[in-house]
Amino acid sequence: MNRILFAVFLIIFISPQLLFAQPIKKENNPFADKYLLSIDGGVNLGYTDFRQTLPDYIIRGNFEYLFGLGSRSALGLRAHVSSGYISAEDYDDFILTRADNLRT
């Protein structure tokens, strides 16, 4: 009886996996051997100890090249460039400080 149940179990659960299995295909990275360039920017509003914060800008850029390795893995080179400022102003009540504005 146990052998019959075991044989039925094998037929029910293993045979569909053999009949309906998907073929193995080679998957490559879609970005392989391609150049990627991205540019973005925005507005900075810094919170500092100055009395008035001023909006300023930031801009960033990326350049990337990915090598084709023939697999889903990726190996590449990336260059990153960014520039931006944080600005603020202060009004002196008395002349003890020399910093009236800030832009870094």
Short mmCIF file of N, CA and C in Angstrom, two decimals:
data_model
loop_
_atom_site.label_atom_id
_atom_site.label_comp_id
_atom_site.label_asym_id
_atom_site.label_seq_id
_atom_site.Cartn_x
_atom_site.Cartn_y
_atom_site.Cartn_z
N MET A 1 0.82 -1.19 0.00
CA MET A 1 0.00 0.00 0.00
C MET A 1 0.86 1.26 0.00
N ASN A 2 1.93 1.24 0.79
CA ASN A 2 2.82 2.40 0.85
C ASN A 2 3.52 2.63 -0.48
N ARG A 3 3.87 1.56 -1.17
CA ARG A 3 4.53 1.70 -2.46
C ARG A 3 3.59 2.30 -3.50
N ILE A 4 2.34 1.91 -3.44
CA ILE A 4 1.37 2.44 -4.40
C ILE A 4 1.16 3.94 -4.15
N LEU A 5 1.03 4.34 -2.89
CA LEU A 5 0.87 5.77 -2.57
C LEU A 5 2.10 6.57 -2.97
N PHE A 6 3.26 6.00 -2.77
CA PHE A 6 4.49 6.66 -3.15
C PHE A 6 4.57 6.82 -4.66
N ALA A 7 4.19 5.80 -5.42
CA ALA A 7 4.21 5.87 -6.88
C ALA A 7 3.21 6.89 -7.38
N VAL A 8 2.02 6.95 -6.80
CA VAL A 8 1.03 7.95 -7.18
C VAL A 8 1.54 9.35 -6.85
N PHE A 9 2.16 9.52 -5.72
CA PHE A 9 2.74 10.80 -5.33
C PHE A 9 3.78 11.26 -6.35
N LEU A 10 4.65 10.35 -6.77
CA LEU A 10 5.67 10.71 -7.76
C LEU A 10 5.04 11.09 -9.09
N ILE A 11 4.04 10.36 -9.52
CA ILE A 11 3.40 10.66 -10.80
C ILE A 11 2.69 12.01 -10.76
N ILE A 12 2.01 12.29 -9.68
CA ILE A 12 1.23 13.53 -9.59
C ILE A 12 2.11 14.76 -9.47
N PHE A 13 3.17 14.70 -8.67
CA PHE A 13 3.95 15.90 -8.38
C PHE A 13 5.20 16.08 -9.22
N ILE A 14 5.76 15.03 -9.76
CA ILE A 14 7.02 15.18 -10.50
C ILE A 14 6.79 15.26 -12.00
N SER A 15 5.85 14.53 -12.54
CA SER A 15 5.67 14.53 -13.99
C SER A 15 5.26 15.89 -14.55
N PRO A 16 4.39 16.70 -13.93
CA PRO A 16 4.11 18.02 -14.51
C PRO A 16 5.34 18.92 -14.57
N GLN A 17 6.25 18.77 -13.65
CA GLN A 17 7.46 19.58 -13.68
C GLN A 17 8.34 19.20 -14.85
N LEU A 18 8.34 17.94 -15.23
CA LEU A 18 9.13 17.52 -16.37
C LEU A 18 8.46 17.88 -17.69
N LEU A 19 7.15 17.84 -17.74
CA LEU A 19 6.43 18.10 -18.98
C LEU A 19 6.30 19.59 -19.28
N PHE A 20 6.08 20.41 -18.26
CA PHE A 20 5.80 21.82 -18.47
C PHE A 20 6.94 22.74 -18.05
N ALA A 21 8.12 22.22 -17.92
CA ALA A 21 9.26 23.05 -17.53
C ALA A 21 9.64 23.99 -18.66
N GLN A 22 10.06 25.20 -18.31
CA GLN A 22 10.46 26.18 -19.31
C GLN A 22 11.90 25.91 -19.72
N PRO A 23 12.22 26.16 -20.98
CA PRO A 23 13.60 25.92 -21.42
C PRO A 23 14.55 26.94 -20.79
N ILE A 24 15.77 26.53 -20.58
CA ILE A 24 16.79 27.42 -20.03
C ILE A 24 17.30 28.31 -21.15
N LYS A 25 17.27 29.60 -20.93
CA LYS A 25 17.79 30.53 -21.92
C LYS A 25 18.85 31.42 -21.28
N LYS A 26 19.74 31.89 -22.10
CA LYS A 26 20.83 32.74 -21.62
C LYS A 26 20.30 34.16 -21.47
N GLU A 27 20.36 34.71 -20.27
CA GLU A 27 19.88 36.06 -20.01
C GLU A 27 21.07 37.01 -19.90
N ASN A 28 21.05 38.04 -20.67
CA ASN A 28 22.10 39.05 -20.62
C ASN A 28 21.58 40.31 -19.98
N ASN A 29 22.49 41.11 -19.51
CA ASN A 29 22.13 42.40 -18.96
C ASN A 29 21.71 43.32 -20.10
N PRO A 30 20.53 43.95 -20.03
CA PRO A 30 20.09 44.79 -21.15
C PRO A 30 20.95 46.04 -21.35
N PHE A 31 21.71 46.45 -20.35
CA PHE A 31 22.56 47.63 -20.47
C PHE A 31 24.00 47.28 -20.85
N ALA A 32 24.28 46.02 -21.16
CA ALA A 32 25.65 45.61 -21.48
C ALA A 32 26.12 46.28 -22.77
N ASP A 33 27.38 46.72 -22.78
CA ASP A 33 28.01 47.40 -23.92
C ASP A 33 27.25 48.66 -24.33
N LYS A 34 26.74 49.37 -23.35
CA LYS A 34 26.01 50.60 -23.62
C LYS A 34 26.56 51.72 -22.73
N TYR A 35 26.36 52.96 -23.19
CA TYR A 35 26.72 54.14 -22.43
C TYR A 35 25.47 54.69 -21.75
N LEU A 36 25.60 55.11 -20.53
CA LEU A 36 24.49 55.72 -19.80
C LEU A 36 24.91 57.12 -19.38
N LEU A 37 24.05 58.09 -19.62
CA LEU A 37 24.30 59.47 -19.24
C LEU A 37 23.07 59.98 -18.52
N SER A 38 23.27 60.50 -17.32
CA SER A 38 22.13 61.04 -16.57
C SER A 38 22.53 62.39 -15.98
N ILE A 39 21.58 63.31 -16.03
CA ILE A 39 21.78 64.67 -15.50
C ILE A 39 20.55 65.02 -14.67
N ASP A 40 20.77 65.55 -13.49
CA ASP A 40 19.64 66.00 -12.67
C ASP A 40 20.05 67.24 -11.90
N GLY A 41 19.07 67.93 -11.42
CA GLY A 41 19.33 69.16 -10.68
C GLY A 41 18.17 69.48 -9.77
N GLY A 42 18.39 70.46 -8.93
CA GLY A 42 17.33 70.84 -8.01
C GLY A 42 17.66 72.11 -7.26
N VAL A 43 16.83 72.38 -6.28
CA VAL A 43 16.96 73.59 -5.47
C VAL A 43 17.32 73.18 -4.05
N ASN A 44 18.32 73.84 -3.46
CA ASN A 44 18.71 73.62 -2.07
C ASN A 44 18.18 74.76 -1.22
N LEU A 45 17.69 74.40 -0.06
CA LEU A 45 17.29 75.40 0.93
C LEU A 45 17.93 74.96 2.23
N GLY A 46 19.06 75.58 2.58
CA GLY A 46 19.81 75.16 3.76
C GLY A 46 19.26 75.75 5.04
N TYR A 47 19.27 74.97 6.07
CA TYR A 47 18.87 75.44 7.40
C TYR A 47 20.15 75.65 8.22
N THR A 48 20.52 76.92 8.39
CA THR A 48 21.75 77.26 9.09
C THR A 48 21.41 78.17 10.26
N ASP A 49 22.43 78.64 10.97
CA ASP A 49 22.18 79.56 12.07
C ASP A 49 22.14 81.02 11.61
N PHE A 50 22.19 81.27 10.31
CA PHE A 50 21.98 82.61 9.78
C PHE A 50 20.49 82.94 9.84
N ARG A 51 20.16 84.22 9.82
CA ARG A 51 18.77 84.63 10.00
C ARG A 51 17.90 84.33 8.78
N GLN A 52 18.43 84.50 7.59
CA GLN A 52 17.63 84.30 6.39
C GLN A 52 18.30 83.25 5.51
N THR A 53 17.57 82.21 5.19
CA THR A 53 18.09 81.20 4.26
C THR A 53 17.64 81.56 2.85
N LEU A 54 18.51 81.34 1.91
CA LEU A 54 18.24 81.66 0.51
C LEU A 54 18.27 80.38 -0.32
N PRO A 55 17.39 80.26 -1.29
CA PRO A 55 17.45 79.08 -2.16
C PRO A 55 18.63 79.19 -3.11
N ASP A 56 19.23 78.07 -3.39
CA ASP A 56 20.33 77.99 -4.34
C ASP A 56 20.19 76.69 -5.12
N TYR A 57 21.10 76.40 -5.99
CA TYR A 57 20.94 75.26 -6.90
C TYR A 57 21.95 74.16 -6.62
N ILE A 58 21.64 72.99 -7.17
CA ILE A 58 22.57 71.86 -7.22
C ILE A 58 22.35 71.16 -8.55
N ILE A 59 23.43 70.70 -9.16
CA ILE A 59 23.34 69.96 -10.41
C ILE A 59 24.30 68.78 -10.32
N ARG A 60 23.87 67.64 -10.82
CA ARG A 60 24.68 66.42 -10.79
C ARG A 60 24.63 65.75 -12.15
N GLY A 61 25.70 65.04 -12.46
CA GLY A 61 25.75 64.29 -13.70
C GLY A 61 26.51 62.99 -13.51
N ASN A 62 26.08 61.95 -14.22
CA ASN A 62 26.73 60.65 -14.19
C ASN A 62 26.98 60.19 -15.61
N PHE A 63 28.12 59.55 -15.82
CA PHE A 63 28.43 58.88 -17.07
C PHE A 63 28.87 57.47 -16.72
N GLU A 64 28.31 56.49 -17.39
CA GLU A 64 28.59 55.10 -17.02
C GLU A 64 28.68 54.24 -18.27
N TYR A 65 29.61 53.29 -18.25
CA TYR A 65 29.74 52.29 -19.30
C TYR A 65 29.75 50.92 -18.65
N LEU A 66 28.88 50.03 -19.12
CA LEU A 66 28.80 48.68 -18.58
C LEU A 66 29.35 47.69 -19.60
N PHE A 67 30.22 46.81 -19.15
CA PHE A 67 30.80 45.79 -20.01
C PHE A 67 29.84 44.61 -20.12
N GLY A 68 29.82 43.97 -21.29
CA GLY A 68 29.00 42.77 -21.47
C GLY A 68 29.77 41.55 -20.99
N LEU A 69 29.25 40.88 -19.97
CA LEU A 69 29.92 39.71 -19.41
C LEU A 69 29.24 38.41 -19.81
N GLY A 70 28.11 38.48 -20.51
CA GLY A 70 27.40 37.28 -20.89
C GLY A 70 26.58 36.69 -19.77
N SER A 71 26.30 37.46 -18.73
CA SER A 71 25.49 36.98 -17.63
C SER A 71 24.63 38.13 -17.13
N ARG A 72 23.86 37.89 -16.08
CA ARG A 72 23.03 38.96 -15.52
C ARG A 72 23.84 39.91 -14.66
N SER A 73 25.08 39.59 -14.38
CA SER A 73 25.94 40.47 -13.59
C SER A 73 26.41 41.64 -14.44
N ALA A 74 26.83 42.69 -13.76
CA ALA A 74 27.30 43.88 -14.47
C ALA A 74 28.61 44.36 -13.87
N LEU A 75 29.50 44.77 -14.76
CA LEU A 75 30.77 45.36 -14.36
C LEU A 75 30.95 46.57 -15.24
N GLY A 76 31.25 47.72 -14.63
CA GLY A 76 31.34 48.92 -15.43
C GLY A 76 32.19 49.99 -14.80
N LEU A 77 32.29 51.09 -15.52
CA LEU A 77 33.02 52.28 -15.07
C LEU A 77 32.03 53.42 -14.93
N ARG A 78 32.21 54.24 -13.89
CA ARG A 78 31.29 55.36 -13.65
C ARG A 78 32.09 56.61 -13.29
N ALA A 79 31.65 57.73 -13.85
CA ALA A 79 32.20 59.04 -13.49
C ALA A 79 31.04 59.88 -12.96
N HIS A 80 31.27 60.54 -11.84
CA HIS A 80 30.23 61.32 -11.17
C HIS A 80 30.74 62.74 -10.96
N VAL A 81 29.93 63.73 -11.34
CA VAL A 81 30.27 65.14 -11.18
C VAL A 81 29.08 65.84 -10.55
N SER A 82 29.35 66.70 -9.57
CA SER A 82 28.25 67.46 -8.96
C SER A 82 28.75 68.84 -8.55
N SER A 83 27.82 69.78 -8.51
CA SER A 83 28.13 71.13 -8.10
C SER A 83 26.87 71.73 -7.49
N GLY A 84 27.05 72.48 -6.42
CA GLY A 84 25.90 73.10 -5.79
C GLY A 84 26.32 74.02 -4.67
N TYR A 85 25.37 74.81 -4.21
CA TYR A 85 25.65 75.80 -3.18
C TYR A 85 24.55 75.79 -2.13
N ILE A 86 24.89 76.23 -0.93
CA ILE A 86 23.94 76.52 0.14
C ILE A 86 24.16 77.98 0.50
N SER A 87 23.09 78.77 0.50
CA SER A 87 23.22 80.21 0.71
C SER A 87 22.41 80.67 1.91
N ALA A 88 22.91 81.74 2.55
CA ALA A 88 22.20 82.37 3.67
C ALA A 88 22.73 83.78 3.85
N GLU A 89 21.93 84.61 4.51
CA GLU A 89 22.34 85.98 4.81
C GLU A 89 22.06 86.28 6.28
N ASP A 90 22.83 87.21 6.81
CA ASP A 90 22.64 87.62 8.19
C ASP A 90 22.78 89.13 8.26
N TYR A 91 22.02 89.72 9.15
CA TYR A 91 22.09 91.17 9.34
C TYR A 91 22.68 91.42 10.73
N ASP A 92 23.74 92.19 10.77
CA ASP A 92 24.43 92.45 12.03
C ASP A 92 23.70 93.51 12.85
N ASP A 93 23.43 93.16 14.12
CA ASP A 93 22.91 94.15 15.05
C ASP A 93 24.05 94.95 15.67
N PHE A 94 25.15 94.29 15.85
CA PHE A 94 26.34 94.96 16.36
C PHE A 94 27.53 94.41 15.59
N ILE A 95 28.63 95.10 15.65
CA ILE A 95 29.76 94.77 14.79
C ILE A 95 30.75 93.90 15.56
N LEU A 96 30.39 92.66 15.79
CA LEU A 96 31.32 91.70 16.36
C LEU A 96 31.63 90.57 15.38
N THR A 97 30.73 90.32 14.46
CA THR A 97 30.96 89.25 13.50
C THR A 97 31.26 89.86 12.15
N ARG A 98 31.99 89.15 11.33
CA ARG A 98 32.35 89.65 10.01
C ARG A 98 31.59 88.93 8.89
N ALA A 99 30.90 87.85 9.19
CA ALA A 99 30.20 87.08 8.16
C ALA A 99 28.79 87.63 7.98
N ASP A 100 28.54 88.30 6.82
CA ASP A 100 27.18 88.76 6.57
C ASP A 100 26.44 87.81 5.62
N ASN A 101 27.17 87.02 4.87
CA ASN A 101 26.48 86.07 4.01
C ASN A 101 27.30 84.77 3.93
N LEU A 102 26.64 83.76 3.43
CA LEU A 102 27.26 82.44 3.36
C LEU A 102 26.88 81.83 2.03
N ARG A 103 27.86 81.34 1.35
CA ARG A 103 27.61 80.56 0.13
C ARG A 103 28.71 79.52 0.03
N THR A 104 28.37 78.28 0.29
CA THR A 104 29.36 77.20 0.24
C THR A 104 28.96 76.17 -0.77
#
